[in-house]
Tab-separated table of C-alpha atoms in Angstrom:
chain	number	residue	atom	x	y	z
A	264	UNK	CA	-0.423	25.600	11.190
A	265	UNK	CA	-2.191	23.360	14.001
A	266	UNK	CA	-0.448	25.500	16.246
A	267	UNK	CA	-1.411	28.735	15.516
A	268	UNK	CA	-4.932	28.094	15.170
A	269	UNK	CA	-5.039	25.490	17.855
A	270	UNK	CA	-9.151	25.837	17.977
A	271	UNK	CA	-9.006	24.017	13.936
A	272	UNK	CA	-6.478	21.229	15.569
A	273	UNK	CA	-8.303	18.589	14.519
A	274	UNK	CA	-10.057	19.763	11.087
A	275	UNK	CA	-7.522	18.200	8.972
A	276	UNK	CA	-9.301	19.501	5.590
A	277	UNK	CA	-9.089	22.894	6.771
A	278	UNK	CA	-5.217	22.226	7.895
A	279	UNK	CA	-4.793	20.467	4.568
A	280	UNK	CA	-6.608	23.241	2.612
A	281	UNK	CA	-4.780	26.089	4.042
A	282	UNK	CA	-1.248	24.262	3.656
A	283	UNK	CA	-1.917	23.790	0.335
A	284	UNK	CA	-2.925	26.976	-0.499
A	285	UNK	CA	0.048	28.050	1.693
A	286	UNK	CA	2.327	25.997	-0.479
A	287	UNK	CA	0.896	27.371	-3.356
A	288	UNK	CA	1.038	30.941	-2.780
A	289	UNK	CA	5.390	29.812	-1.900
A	290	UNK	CA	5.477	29.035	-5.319
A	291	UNK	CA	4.227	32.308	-6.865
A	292	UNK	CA	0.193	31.779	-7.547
A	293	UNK	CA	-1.384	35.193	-6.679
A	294	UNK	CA	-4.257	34.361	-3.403
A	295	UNK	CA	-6.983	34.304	-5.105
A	296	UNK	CA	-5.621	31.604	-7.405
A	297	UNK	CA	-4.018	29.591	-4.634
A	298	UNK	CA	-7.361	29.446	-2.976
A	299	UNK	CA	-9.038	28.407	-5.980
A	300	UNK	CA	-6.543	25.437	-6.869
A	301	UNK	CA	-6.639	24.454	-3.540
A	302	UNK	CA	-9.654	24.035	-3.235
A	303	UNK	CA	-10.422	22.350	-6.191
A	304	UNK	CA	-7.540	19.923	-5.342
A	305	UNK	CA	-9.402	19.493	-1.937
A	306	UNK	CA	-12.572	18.544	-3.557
A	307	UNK	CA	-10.615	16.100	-6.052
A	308	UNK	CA	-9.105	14.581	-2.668
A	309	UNK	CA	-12.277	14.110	-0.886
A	310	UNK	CA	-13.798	12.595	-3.435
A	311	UNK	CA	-11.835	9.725	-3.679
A	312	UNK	CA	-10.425	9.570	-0.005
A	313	UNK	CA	-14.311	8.046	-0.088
A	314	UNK	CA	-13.827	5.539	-3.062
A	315	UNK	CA	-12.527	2.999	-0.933
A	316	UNK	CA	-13.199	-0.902	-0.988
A	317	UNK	CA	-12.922	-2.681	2.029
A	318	UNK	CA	-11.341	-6.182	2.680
A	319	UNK	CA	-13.864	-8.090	1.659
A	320	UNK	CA	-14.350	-10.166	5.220
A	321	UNK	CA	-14.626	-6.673	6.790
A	322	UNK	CA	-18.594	-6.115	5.693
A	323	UNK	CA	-19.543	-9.519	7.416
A	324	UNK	CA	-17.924	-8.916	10.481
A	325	UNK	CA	-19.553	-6.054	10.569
A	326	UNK	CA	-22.457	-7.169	9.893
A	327	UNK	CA	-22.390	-10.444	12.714
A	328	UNK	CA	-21.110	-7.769	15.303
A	329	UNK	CA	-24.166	-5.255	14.864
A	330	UNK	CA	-26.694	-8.415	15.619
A	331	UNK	CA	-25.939	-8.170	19.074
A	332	UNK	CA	-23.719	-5.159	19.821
A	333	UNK	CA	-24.105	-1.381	18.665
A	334	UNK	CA	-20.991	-0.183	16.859
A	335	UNK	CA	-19.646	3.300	16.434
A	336	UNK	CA	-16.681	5.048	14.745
A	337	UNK	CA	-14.324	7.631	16.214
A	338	UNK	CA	-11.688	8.747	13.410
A	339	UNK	CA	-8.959	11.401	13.164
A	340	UNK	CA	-9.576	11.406	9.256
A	341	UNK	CA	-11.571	13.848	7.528
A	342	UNK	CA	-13.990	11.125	6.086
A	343	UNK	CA	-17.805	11.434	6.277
A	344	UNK	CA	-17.894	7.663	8.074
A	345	UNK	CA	-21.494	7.508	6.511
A	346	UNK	CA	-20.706	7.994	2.951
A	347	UNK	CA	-18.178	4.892	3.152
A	348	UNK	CA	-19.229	1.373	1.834
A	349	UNK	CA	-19.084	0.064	5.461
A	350	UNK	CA	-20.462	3.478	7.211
A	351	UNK	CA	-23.988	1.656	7.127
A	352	UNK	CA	-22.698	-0.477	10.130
A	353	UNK	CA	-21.995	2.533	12.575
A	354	UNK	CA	-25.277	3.941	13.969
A	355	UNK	CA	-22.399	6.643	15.564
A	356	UNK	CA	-19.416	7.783	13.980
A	357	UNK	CA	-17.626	11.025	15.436
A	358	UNK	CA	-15.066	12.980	13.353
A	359	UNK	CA	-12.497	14.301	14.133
A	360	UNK	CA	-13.239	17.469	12.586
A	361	UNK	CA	-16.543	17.650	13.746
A	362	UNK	CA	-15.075	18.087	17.443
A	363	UNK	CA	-11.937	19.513	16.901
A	364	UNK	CA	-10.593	17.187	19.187
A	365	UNK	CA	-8.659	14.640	17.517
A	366	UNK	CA	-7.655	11.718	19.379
A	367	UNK	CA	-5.967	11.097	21.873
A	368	UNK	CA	-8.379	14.344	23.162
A	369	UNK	CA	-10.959	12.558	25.532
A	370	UNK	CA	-13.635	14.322	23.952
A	371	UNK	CA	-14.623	12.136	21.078
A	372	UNK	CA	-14.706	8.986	23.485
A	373	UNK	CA	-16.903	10.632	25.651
A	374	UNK	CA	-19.205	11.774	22.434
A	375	UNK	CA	-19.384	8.147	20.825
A	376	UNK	CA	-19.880	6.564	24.420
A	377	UNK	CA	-23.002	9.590	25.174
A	378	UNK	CA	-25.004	8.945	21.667
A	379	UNK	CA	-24.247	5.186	22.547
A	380	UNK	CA	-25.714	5.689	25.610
A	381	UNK	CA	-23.172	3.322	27.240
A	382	UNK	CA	-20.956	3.422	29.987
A	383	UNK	CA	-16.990	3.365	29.420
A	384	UNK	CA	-16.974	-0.273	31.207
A	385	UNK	CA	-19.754	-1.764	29.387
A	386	UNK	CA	-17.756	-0.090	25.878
A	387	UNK	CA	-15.220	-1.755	24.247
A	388	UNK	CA	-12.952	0.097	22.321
A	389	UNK	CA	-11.387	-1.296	19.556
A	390	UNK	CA	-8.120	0.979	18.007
A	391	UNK	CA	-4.903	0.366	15.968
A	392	UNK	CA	-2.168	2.957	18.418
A	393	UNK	CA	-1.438	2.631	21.202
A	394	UNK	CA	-1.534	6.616	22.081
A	395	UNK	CA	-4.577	7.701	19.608
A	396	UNK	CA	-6.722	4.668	21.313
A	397	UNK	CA	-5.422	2.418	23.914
A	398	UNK	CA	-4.394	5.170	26.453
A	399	UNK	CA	-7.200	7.674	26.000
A	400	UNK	CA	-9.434	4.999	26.069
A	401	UNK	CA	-8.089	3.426	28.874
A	402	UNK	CA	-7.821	6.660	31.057
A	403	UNK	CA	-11.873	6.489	30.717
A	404	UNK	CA	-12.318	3.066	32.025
A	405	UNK	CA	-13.017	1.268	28.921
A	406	UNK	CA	-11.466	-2.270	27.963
A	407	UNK	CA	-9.515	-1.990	24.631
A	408	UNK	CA	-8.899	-4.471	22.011
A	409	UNK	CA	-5.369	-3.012	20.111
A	410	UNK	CA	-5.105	-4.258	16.955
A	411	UNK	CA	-1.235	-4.656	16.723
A	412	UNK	CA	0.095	-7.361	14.844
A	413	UNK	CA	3.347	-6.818	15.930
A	414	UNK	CA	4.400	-10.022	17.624
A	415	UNK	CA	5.329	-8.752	21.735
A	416	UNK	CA	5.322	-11.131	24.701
A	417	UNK	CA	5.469	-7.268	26.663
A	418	UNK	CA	2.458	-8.687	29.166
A	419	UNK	CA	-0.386	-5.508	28.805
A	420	UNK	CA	-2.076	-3.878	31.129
A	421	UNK	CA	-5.672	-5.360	32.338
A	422	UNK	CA	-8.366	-4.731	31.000
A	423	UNK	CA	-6.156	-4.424	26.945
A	424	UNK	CA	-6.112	-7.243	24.745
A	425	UNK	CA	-3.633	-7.870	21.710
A	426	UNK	CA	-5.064	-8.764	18.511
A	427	UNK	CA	-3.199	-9.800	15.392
A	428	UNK	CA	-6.355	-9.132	13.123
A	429	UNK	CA	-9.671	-8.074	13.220
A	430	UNK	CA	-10.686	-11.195	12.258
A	431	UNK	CA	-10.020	-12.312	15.899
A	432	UNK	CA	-12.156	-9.588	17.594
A	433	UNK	CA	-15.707	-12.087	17.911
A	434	UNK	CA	-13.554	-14.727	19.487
A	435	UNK	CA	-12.474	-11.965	21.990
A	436	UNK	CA	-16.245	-10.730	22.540
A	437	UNK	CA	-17.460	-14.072	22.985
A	438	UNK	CA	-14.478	-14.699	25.755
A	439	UNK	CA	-15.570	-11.273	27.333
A	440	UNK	CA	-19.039	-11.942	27.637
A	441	UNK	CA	-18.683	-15.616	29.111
A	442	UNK	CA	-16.736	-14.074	31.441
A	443	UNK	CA	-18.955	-11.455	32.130
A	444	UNK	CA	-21.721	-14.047	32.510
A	445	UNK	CA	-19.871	-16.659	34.502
């Protein structure tokens, strides 16, 4: 479906609208009905994808790290990063839907890091794969911290630091900027 409507490539509630309705019509449901269903169960789905609770150490990290840094969200979901409990902590969160240039595209990078106003080496990046974050990132000149807890001795490139948890990303920050200021 991507693939023959490669300009709605990254609208993955259009992709997963039209499947569906796709899927339905397979099964026998006349259009107009396979539209309808499908689009009802897209509303149902949006609705809760948003009804999430976060871990609960998640809000006050979030909270420490916007005293001092500005933090922004770049996500392949189709989530509205501003109508989720911790959206409040992103002045800038880019879709990847509202692009339609999902990740690994360098597109939304360059989006989060323009409304930042920051440069790629003053921006970390923090991600969870290696090919949807670490590389694109990387490509633009930005440090990355990849979230992988996936114990590997595999030394990384400069410049990309391993973390088990989120938990550890102030003690990276703080190692960052005393190097930075040393």
């Amino acid at each position: 479906l991507a693939a023959a409507h490669p300009l709605r490539r990254g609208d993955f509630t259009w992709l997963r609208e039209q499947a569906l309705q796709w899927l339905l019509g397979e099964y026998g449901l006349e259009a107009d009905a396979a539209r309808s269903w499908a689009g009802a169960a897209m509303d149902r789905f949006m609705l809760l994808r948003h009804r999430v609770t976060p871990h609960p150490e998640v809000d006050s990290l979030l909270s420490s790290l916007g005293r001092d840094y500005r933090l922004a969200s770049i996500t392949n979901g189709n989530v509205d990063v501003h109508r989720l409990p911790l959206g409040r902590h992103f002045p800038v969160a880019i879709a990847a839907g509202e692009l339609l240039a999902p990740k690994p595209d360098a597109r939304p990078f360059l989006a989060a890091l323009a409304r930042l106003g920051t440069s790629p080496a003053g921006t970390l990046h923090v991600g969870d794969s290696w090919r949807e974050d670490v590389e694109p990132a990387r490509r633009l000149g930005m440090p990355v911290a990849w979230i992988s807890p996936h114990v590997d001795d595999t030394p990384l490139p400069i410049g990309i630091h391993r973390l088990n948890h989120v938990r550890e990303l102030p003690q990276l920050l703080h190692s960052l900027v005393g190097v930075e200021q040393g």
